[in-house]
JSON list of C-alpha atoms and ligand atoms in Angstrom, two decimals:
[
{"chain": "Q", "resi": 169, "resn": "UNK", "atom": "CA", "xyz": [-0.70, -13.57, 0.86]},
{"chain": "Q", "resi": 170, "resn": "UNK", "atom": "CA", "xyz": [-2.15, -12.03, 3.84]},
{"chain": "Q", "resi": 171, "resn": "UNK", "atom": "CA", "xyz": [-4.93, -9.05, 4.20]},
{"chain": "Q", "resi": 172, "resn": "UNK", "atom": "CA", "xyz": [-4.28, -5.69, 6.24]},
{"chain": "Q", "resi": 173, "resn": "UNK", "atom": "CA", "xyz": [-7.30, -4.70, 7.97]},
{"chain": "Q", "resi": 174, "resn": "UNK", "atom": "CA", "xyz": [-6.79, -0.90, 6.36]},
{"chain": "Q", "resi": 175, "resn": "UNK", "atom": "CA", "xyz": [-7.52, -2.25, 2.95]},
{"chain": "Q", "resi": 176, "resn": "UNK", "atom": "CA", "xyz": [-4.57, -3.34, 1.75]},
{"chain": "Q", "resi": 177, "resn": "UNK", "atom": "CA", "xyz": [-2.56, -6.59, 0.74]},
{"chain": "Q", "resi": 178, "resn": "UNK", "atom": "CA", "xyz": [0.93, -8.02, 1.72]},
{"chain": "Q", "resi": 179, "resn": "UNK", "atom": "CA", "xyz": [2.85, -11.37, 2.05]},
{"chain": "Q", "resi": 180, "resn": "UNK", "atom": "CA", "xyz": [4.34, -13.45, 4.84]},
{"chain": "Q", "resi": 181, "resn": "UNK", "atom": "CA", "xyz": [8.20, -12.48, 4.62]},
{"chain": "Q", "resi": 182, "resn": "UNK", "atom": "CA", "xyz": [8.58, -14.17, 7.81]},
{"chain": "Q", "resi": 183, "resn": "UNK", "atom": "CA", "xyz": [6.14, -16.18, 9.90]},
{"chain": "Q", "resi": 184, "resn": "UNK", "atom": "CA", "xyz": [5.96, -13.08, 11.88]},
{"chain": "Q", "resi": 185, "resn": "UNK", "atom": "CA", "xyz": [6.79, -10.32, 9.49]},
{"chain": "Q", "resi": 186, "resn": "UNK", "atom": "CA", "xyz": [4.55, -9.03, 6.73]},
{"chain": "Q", "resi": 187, "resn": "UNK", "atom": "CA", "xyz": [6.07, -6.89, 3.63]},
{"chain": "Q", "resi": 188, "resn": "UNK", "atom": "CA", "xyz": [3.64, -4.30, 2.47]},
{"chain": "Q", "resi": 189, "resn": "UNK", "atom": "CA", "xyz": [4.33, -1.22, 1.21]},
{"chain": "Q", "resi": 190, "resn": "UNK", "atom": "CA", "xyz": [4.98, 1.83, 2.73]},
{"chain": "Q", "resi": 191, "resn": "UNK", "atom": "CA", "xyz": [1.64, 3.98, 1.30]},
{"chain": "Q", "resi": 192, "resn": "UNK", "atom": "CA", "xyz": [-0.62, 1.79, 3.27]},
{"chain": "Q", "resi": 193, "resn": "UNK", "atom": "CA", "xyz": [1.01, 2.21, 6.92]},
{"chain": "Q", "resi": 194, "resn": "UNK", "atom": "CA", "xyz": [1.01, 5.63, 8.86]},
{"chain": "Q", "resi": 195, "resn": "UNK", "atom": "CA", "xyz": [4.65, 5.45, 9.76]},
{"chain": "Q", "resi": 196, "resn": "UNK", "atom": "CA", "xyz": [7.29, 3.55, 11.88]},
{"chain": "Q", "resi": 197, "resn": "UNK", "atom": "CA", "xyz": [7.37, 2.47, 15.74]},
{"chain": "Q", "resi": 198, "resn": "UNK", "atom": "CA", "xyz": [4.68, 0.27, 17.84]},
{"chain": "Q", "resi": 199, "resn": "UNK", "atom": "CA", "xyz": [1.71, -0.03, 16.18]},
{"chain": "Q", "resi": 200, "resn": "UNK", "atom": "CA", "xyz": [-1.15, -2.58, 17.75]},
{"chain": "Q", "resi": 201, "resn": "UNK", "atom": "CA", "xyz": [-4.00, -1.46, 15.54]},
{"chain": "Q", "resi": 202, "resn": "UNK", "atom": "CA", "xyz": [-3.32, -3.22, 12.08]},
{"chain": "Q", "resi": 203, "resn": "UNK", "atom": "CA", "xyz": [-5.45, -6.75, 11.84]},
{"chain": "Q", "resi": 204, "resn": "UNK", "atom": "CA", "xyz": [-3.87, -9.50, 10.00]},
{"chain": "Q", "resi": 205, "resn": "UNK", "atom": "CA", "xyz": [-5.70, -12.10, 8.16]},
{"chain": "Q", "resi": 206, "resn": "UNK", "atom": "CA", "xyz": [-4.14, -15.00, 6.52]},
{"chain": "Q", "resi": 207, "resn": "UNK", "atom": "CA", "xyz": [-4.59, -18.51, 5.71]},
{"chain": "Q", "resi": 208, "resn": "UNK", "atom": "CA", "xyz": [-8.02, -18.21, 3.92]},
{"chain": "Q", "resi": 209, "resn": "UNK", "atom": "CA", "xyz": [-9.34, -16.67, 0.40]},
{"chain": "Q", "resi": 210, "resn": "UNK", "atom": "CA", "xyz": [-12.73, -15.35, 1.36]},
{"chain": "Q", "resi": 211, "resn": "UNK", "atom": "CA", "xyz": [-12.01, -12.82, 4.17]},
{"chain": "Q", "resi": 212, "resn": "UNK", "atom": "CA", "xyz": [-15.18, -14.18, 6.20]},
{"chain": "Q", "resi": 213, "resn": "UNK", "atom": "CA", "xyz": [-14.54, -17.51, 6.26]},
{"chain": "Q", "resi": 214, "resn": "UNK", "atom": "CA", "xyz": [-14.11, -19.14, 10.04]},
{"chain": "Q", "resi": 215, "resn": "UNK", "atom": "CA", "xyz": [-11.10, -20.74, 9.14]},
{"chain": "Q", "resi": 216, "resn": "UNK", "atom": "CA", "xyz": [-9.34, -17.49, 8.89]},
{"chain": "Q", "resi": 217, "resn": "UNK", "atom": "CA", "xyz": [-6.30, -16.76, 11.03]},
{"chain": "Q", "resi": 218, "resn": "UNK", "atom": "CA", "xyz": [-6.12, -12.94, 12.45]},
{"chain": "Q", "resi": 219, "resn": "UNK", "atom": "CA", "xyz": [-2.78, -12.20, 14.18]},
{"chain": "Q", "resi": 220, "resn": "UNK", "atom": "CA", "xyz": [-2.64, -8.13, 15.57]},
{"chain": "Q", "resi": 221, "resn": "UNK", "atom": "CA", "xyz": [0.29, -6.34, 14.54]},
{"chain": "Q", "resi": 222, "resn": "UNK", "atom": "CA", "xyz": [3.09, -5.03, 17.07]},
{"chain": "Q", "resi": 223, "resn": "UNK", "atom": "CA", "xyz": [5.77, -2.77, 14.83]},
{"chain": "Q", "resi": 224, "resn": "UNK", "atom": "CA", "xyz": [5.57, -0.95, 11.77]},
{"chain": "Q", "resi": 225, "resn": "UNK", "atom": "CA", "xyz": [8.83, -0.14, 9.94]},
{"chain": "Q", "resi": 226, "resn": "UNK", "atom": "CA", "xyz": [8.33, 1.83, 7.03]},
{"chain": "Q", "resi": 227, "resn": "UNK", "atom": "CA", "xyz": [11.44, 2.04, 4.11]},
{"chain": "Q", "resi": 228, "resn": "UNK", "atom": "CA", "xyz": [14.03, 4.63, 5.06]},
{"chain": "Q", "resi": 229, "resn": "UNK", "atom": "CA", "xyz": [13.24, 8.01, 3.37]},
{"chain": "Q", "resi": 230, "resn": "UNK", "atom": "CA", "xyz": [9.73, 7.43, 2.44]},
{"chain": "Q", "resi": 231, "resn": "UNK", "atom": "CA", "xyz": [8.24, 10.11, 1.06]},
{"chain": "Q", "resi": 232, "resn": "UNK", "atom": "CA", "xyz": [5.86, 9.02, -1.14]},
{"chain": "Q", "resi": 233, "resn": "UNK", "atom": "CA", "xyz": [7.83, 8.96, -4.38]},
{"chain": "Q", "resi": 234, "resn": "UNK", "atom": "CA", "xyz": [9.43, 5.25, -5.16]},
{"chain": "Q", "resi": 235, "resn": "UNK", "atom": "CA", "xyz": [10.76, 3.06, -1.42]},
{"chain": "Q", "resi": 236, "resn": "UNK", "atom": "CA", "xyz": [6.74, 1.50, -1.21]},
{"chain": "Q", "resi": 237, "resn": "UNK", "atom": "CA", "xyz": [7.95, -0.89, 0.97]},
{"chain": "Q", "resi": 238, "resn": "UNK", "atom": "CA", "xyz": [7.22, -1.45, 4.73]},
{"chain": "Q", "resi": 239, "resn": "UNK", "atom": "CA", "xyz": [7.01, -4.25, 7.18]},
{"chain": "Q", "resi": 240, "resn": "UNK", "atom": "CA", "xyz": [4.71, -5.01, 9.84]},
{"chain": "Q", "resi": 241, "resn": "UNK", "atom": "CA", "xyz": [6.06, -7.45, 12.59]},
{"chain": "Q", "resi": 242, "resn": "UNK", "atom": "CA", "xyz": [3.44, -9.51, 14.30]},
{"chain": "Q", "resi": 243, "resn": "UNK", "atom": "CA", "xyz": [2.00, -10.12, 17.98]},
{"chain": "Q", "resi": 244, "resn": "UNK", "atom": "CA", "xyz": [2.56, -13.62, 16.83]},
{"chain": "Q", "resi": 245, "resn": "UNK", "atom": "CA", "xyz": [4.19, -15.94, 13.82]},
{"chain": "Q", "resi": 246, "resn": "UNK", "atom": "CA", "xyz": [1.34, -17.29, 11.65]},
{"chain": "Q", "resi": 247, "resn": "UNK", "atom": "CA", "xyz": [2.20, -21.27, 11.09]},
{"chain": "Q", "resi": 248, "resn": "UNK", "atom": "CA", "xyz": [1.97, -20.72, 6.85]},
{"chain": "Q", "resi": 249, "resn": "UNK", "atom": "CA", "xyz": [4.02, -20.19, 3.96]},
{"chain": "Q", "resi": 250, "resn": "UNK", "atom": "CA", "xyz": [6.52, -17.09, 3.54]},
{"chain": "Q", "resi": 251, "resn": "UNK", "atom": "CA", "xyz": [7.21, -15.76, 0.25]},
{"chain": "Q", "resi": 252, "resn": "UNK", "atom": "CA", "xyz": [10.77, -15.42, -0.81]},
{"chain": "Q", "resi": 253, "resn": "UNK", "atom": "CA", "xyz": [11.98, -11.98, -2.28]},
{"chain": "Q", "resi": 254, "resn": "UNK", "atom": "CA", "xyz": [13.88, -11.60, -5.37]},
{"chain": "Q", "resi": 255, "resn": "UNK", "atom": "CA", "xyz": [17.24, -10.67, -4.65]},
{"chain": "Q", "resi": 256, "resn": "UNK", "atom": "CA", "xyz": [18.80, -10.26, -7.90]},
{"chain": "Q", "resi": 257, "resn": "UNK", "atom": "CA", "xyz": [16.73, -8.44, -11.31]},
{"chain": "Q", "resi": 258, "resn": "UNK", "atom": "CA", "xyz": [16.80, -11.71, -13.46]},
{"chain": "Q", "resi": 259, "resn": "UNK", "atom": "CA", "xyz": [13.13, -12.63, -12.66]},
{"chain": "Q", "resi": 260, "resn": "UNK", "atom": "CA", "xyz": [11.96, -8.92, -13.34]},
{"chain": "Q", "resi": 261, "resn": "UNK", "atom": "CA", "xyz": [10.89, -9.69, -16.79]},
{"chain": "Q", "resi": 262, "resn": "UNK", "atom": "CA", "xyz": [8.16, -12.24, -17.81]},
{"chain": "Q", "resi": 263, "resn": "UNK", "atom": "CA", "xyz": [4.79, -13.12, -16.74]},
{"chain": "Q", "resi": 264, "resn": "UNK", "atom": "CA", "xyz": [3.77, -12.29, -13.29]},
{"chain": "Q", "resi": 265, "resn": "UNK", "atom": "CA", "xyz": [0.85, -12.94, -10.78]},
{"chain": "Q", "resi": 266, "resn": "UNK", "atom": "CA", "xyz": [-0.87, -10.06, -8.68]},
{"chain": "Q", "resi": 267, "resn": "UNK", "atom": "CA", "xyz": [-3.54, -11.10, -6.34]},
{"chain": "Q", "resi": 268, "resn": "UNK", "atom": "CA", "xyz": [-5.78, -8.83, -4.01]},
{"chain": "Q", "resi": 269, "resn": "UNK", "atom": "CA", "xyz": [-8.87, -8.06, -2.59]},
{"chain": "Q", "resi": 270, "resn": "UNK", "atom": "CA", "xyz": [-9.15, -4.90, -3.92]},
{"chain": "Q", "resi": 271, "resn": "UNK", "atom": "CA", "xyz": [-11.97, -3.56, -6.10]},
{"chain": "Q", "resi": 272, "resn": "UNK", "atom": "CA", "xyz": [-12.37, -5.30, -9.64]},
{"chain": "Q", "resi": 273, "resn": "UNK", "atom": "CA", "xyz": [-13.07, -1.79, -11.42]},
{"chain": "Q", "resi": 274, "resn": "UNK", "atom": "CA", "xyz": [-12.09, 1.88, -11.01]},
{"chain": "Q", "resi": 275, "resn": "UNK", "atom": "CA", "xyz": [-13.70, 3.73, -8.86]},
{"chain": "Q", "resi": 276, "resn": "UNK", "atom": "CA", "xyz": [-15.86, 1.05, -7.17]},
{"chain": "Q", "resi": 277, "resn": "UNK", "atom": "CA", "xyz": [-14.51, 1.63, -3.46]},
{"chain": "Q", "resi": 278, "resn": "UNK", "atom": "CA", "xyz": [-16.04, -1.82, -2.52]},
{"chain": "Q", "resi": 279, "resn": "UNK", "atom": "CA", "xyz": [-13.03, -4.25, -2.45]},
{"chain": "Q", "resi": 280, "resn": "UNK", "atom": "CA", "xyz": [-14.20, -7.97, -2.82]},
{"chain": "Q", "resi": 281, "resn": "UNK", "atom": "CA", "xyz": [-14.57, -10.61, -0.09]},
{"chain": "Q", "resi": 282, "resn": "UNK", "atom": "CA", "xyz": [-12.95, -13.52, -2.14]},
{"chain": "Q", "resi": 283, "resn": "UNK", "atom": "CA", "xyz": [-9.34, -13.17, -2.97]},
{"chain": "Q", "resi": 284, "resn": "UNK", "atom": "CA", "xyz": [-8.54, -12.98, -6.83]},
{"chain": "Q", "resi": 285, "resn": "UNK", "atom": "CA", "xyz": [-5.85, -13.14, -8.62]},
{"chain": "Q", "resi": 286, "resn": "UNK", "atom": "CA", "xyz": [-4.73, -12.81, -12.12]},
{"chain": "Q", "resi": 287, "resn": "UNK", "atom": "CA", "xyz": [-1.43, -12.34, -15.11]},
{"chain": "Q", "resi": 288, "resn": "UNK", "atom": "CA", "xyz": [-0.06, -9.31, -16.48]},
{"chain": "Q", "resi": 289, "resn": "UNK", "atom": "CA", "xyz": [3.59, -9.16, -18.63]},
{"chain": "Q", "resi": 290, "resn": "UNK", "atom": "CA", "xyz": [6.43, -7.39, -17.31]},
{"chain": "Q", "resi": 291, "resn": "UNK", "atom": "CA", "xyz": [6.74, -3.71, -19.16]},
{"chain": "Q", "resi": 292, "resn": "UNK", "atom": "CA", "xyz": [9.77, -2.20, -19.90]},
{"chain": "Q", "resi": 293, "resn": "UNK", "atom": "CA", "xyz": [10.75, 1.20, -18.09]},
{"chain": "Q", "resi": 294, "resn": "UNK", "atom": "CA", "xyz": [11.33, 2.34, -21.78]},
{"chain": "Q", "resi": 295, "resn": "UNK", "atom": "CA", "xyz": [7.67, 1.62, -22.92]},
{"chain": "Q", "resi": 296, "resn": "UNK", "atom": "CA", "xyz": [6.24, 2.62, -19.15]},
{"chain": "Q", "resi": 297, "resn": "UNK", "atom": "CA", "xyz": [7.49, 6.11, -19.44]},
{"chain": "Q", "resi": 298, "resn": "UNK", "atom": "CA", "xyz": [5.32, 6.61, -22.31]},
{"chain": "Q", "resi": 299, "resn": "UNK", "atom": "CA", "xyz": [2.46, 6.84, -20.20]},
{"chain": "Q", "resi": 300, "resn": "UNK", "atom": "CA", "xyz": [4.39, 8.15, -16.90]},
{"chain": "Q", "resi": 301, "resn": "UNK", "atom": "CA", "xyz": [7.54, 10.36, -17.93]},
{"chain": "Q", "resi": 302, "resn": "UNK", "atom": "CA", "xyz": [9.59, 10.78, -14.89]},
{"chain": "Q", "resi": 303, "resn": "UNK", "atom": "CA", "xyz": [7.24, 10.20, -12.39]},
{"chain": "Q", "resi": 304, "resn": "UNK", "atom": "CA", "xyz": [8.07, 6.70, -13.08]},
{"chain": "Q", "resi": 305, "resn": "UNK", "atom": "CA", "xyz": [11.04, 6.17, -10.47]},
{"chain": "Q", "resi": 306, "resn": "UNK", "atom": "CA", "xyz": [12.89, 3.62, -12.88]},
{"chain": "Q", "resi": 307, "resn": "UNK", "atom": "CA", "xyz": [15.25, 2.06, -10.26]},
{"chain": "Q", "resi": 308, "resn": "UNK", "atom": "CA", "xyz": [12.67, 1.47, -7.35]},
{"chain": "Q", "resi": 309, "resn": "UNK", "atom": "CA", "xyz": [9.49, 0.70, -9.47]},
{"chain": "Q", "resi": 310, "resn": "UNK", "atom": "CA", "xyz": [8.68, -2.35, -11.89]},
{"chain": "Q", "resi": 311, "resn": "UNK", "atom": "CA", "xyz": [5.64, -2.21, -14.37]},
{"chain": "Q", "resi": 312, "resn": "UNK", "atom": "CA", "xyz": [3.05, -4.26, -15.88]},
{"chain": "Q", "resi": 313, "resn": "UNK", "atom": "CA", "xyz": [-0.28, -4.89, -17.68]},
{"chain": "Q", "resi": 314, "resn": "UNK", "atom": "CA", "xyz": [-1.70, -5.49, -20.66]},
{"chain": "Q", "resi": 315, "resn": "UNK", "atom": "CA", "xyz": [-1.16, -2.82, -23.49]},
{"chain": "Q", "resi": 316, "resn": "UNK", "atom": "CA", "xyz": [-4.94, -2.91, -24.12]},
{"chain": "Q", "resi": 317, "resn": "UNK", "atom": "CA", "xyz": [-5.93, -2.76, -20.63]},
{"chain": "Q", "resi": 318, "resn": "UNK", "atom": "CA", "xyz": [-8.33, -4.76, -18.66]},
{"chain": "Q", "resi": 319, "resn": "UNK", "atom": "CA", "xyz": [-6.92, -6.70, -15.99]},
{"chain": "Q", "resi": 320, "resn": "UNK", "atom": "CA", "xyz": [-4.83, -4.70, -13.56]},
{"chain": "Q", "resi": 321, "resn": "UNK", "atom": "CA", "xyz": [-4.20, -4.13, -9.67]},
{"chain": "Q", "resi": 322, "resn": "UNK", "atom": "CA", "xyz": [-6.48, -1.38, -8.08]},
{"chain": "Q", "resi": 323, "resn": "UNK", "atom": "CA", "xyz": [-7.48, 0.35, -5.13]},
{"chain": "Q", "resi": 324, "resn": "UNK", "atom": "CA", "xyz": [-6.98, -2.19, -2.09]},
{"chain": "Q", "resi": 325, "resn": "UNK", "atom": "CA", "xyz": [-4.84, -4.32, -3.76]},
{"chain": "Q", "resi": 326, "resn": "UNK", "atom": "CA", "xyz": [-1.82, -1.89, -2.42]},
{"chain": "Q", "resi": 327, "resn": "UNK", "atom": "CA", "xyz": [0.68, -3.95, -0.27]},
{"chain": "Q", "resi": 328, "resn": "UNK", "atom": "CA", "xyz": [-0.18, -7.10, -1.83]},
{"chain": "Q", "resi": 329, "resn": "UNK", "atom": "CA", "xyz": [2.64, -9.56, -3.77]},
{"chain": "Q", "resi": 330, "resn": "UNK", "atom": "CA", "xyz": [3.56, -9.40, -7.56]},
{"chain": "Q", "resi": 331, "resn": "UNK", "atom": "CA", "xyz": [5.30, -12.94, -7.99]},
{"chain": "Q", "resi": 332, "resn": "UNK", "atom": "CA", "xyz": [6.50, -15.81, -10.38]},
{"chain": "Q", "resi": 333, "resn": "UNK", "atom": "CA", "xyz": [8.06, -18.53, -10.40]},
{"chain": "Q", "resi": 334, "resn": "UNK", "atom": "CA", "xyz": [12.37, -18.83, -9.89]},
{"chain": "Q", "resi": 335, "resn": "UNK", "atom": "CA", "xyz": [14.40, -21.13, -12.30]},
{"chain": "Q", "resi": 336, "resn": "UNK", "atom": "CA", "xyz": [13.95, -23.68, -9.32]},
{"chain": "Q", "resi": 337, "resn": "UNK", "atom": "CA", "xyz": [10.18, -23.49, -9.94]},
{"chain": "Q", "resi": 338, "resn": "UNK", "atom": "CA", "xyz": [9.09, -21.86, -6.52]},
{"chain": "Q", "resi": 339, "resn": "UNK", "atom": "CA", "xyz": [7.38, -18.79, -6.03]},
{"chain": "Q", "resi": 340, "resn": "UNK", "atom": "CA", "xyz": [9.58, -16.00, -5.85]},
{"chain": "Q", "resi": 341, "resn": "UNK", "atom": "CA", "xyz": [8.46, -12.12, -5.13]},
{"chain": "Q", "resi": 342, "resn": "UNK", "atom": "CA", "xyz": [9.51, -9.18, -7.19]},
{"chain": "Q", "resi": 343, "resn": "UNK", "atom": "CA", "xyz": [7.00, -6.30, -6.61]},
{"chain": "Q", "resi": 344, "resn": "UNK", "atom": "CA", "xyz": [4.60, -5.06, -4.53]},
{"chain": "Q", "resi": 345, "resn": "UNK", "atom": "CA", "xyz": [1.42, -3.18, -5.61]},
{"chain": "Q", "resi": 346, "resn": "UNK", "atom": "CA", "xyz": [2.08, 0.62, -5.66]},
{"chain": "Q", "resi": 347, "resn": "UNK", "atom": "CA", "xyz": [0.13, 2.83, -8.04]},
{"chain": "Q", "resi": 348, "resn": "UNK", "atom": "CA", "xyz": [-1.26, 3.63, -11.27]},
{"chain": "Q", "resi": 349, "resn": "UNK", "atom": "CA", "xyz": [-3.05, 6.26, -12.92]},
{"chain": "Q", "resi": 350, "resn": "UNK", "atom": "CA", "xyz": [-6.60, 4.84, -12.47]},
{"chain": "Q", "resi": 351, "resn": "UNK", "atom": "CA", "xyz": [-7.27, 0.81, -13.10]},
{"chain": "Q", "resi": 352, "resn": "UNK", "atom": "CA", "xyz": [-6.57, -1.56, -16.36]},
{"chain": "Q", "resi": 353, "resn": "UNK", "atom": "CA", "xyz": [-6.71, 1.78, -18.87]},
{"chain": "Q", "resi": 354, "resn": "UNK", "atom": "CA", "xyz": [-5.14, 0.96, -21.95]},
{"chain": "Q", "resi": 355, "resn": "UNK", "atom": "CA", "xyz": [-1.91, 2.27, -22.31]},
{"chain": "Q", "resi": 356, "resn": "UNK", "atom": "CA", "xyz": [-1.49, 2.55, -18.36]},
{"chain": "Q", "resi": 357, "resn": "UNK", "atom": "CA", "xyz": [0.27, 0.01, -16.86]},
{"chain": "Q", "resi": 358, "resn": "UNK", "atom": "CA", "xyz": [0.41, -0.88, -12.86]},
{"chain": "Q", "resi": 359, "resn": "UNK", "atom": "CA", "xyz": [3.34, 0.76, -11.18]},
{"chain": "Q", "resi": 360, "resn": "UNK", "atom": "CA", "xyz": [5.16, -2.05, -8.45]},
{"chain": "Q", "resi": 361, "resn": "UNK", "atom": "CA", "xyz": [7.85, -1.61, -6.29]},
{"chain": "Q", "resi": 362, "resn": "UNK", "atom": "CA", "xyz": [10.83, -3.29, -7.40]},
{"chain": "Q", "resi": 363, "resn": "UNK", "atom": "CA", "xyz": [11.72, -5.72, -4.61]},
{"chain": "Q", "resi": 364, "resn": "UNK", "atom": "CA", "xyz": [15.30, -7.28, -5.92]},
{"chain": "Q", "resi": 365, "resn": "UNK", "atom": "CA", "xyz": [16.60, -3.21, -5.76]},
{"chain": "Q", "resi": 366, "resn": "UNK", "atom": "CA", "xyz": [15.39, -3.31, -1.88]},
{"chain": "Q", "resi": 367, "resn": "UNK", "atom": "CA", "xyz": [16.00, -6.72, -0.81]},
{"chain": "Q", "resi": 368, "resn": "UNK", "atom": "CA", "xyz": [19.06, -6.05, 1.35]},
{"chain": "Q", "resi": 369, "resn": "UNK", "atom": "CA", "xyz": [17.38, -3.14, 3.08]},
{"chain": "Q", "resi": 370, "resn": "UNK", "atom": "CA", "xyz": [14.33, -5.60, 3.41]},
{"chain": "Q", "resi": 371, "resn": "UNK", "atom": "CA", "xyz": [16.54, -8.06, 4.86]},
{"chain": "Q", "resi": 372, "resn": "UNK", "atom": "CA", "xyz": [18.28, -5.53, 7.51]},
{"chain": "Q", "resi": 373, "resn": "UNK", "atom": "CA", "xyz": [15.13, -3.76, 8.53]},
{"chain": "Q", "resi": 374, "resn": "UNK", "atom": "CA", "xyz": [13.89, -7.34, 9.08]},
{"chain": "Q", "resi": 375, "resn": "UNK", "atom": "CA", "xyz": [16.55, -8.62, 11.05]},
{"chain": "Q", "resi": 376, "resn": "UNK", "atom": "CA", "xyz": [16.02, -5.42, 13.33]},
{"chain": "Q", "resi": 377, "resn": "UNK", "atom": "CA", "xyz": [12.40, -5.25, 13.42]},
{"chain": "U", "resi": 119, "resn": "LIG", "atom": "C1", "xyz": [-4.45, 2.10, -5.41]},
{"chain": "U", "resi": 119, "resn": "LIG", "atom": "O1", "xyz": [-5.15, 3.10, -5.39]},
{"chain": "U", "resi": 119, "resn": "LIG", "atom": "C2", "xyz": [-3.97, 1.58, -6.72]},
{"chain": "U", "resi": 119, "resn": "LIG", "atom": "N1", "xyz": [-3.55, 0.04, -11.43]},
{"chain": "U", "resi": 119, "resn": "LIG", "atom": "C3", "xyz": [-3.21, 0.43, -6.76]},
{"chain": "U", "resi": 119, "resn": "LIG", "atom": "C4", "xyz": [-2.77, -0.06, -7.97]},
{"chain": "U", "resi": 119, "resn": "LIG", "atom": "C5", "xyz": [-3.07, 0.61, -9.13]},
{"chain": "U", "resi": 119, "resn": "LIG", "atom": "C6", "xyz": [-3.82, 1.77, -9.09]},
{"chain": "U", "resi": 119, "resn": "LIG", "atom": "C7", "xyz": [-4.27, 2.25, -7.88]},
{"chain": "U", "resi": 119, "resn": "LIG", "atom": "C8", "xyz": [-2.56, 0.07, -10.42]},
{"chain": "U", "resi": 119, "resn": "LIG", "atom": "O2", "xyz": [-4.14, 1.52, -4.37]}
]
């Protein structure tokens, strides 16, 4: 899990490639301006590693509605963990993970310093819609949360990982924080980009980044 230095989230793909979604980034081609930190939970630790960016590719036809994915390739590979993407749908259902730094209630604009992290259940496109309709794009977007609200993704957690655990027991990635219609309402979950439908596009934008 790595921090963008716009305000958003996103996850070592490669040790020189970052997936984050497309919302955060102001388009493809060089980009030196994006700070990278990783390696650390509180953002002003000493210990933290900050690698510049050099490329921004953002998904192919973009346009705000479903494709939240981009990658950022770096000045230099950061010596830590990647995450591995789901490439298949079986792990979209189940318990996940979201972590961020983004603010801890609607509205508050503040982000946090200390990385946190917490569980929300997979929710069906079925049940999602009921809040949404069809600005839910069902194909390219996961959701979850808790019926009765409370814990949720939010402002400045954009970018950042959604992730479980694989049959094989390691950490496996299948969404990336999107949108939602405010924070942790009841009724409303978090809206994730559903990285198993992109993973071969992730893959070949990768490979050409
Ligand atoms: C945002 O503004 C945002 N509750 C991210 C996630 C959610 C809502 C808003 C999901 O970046």
């Amino acid at each position: 899990m790595v921090h963008l230095s716009m305000g958003c989230g996103g996850a070592l793909y490669k040790k020189d490639v970052v997936l984050t979604a497309a919302h955060c980034m102001s388009g493809s081609g060089n980009n030196t301006s994006i700070t990278v930190t990783a390696g650390v939970n509180d953002l002003n630790s000493s210990a933290a590693i900050k690698v510049k960016s050099k490329k921004v590719k953002v998904a192919p036809g973009y346009n705000g509605n479903g494709k939240d994915w981009a990658l950022i390739k770096l000045a230099r590979p950061i010596d830590k963990p990647t995450l591995k993407i789901a490439t298949t749908a079986q792990y979209n259902r189940g318990t996940f993970t979201i972590a961020g730094w983004g603010d801890t209630e609607e509205g508050a604009n503040t982000g946090t310093t200390k990385l946190r992290k917490a569980s929300v259940p997979f929710v069906a496109d079925r049940v999602c819609k009921r809040h949404y309709g069809n600005r839910l794009v069902s194909k390219e977007e996961l959701c979850a949360g808790w019926q009765s609200g409370g814990i949720d993704t939010c402002q400045g957690d954009s970018g950042g990982p959604m992730f479980r655990k694989d049959d094989a027991g390691k950490f496996i990635q299948v969404g990336i924080v999107s949108w939602g219609d405010g924070c942790a309402r009841a009724g409303v979950p978090g809206v994730y980009t559903e990285v198993s439908h992109f993973a071969s596009d992730i893959a070949r934008a990768a490979a050409a980044l």
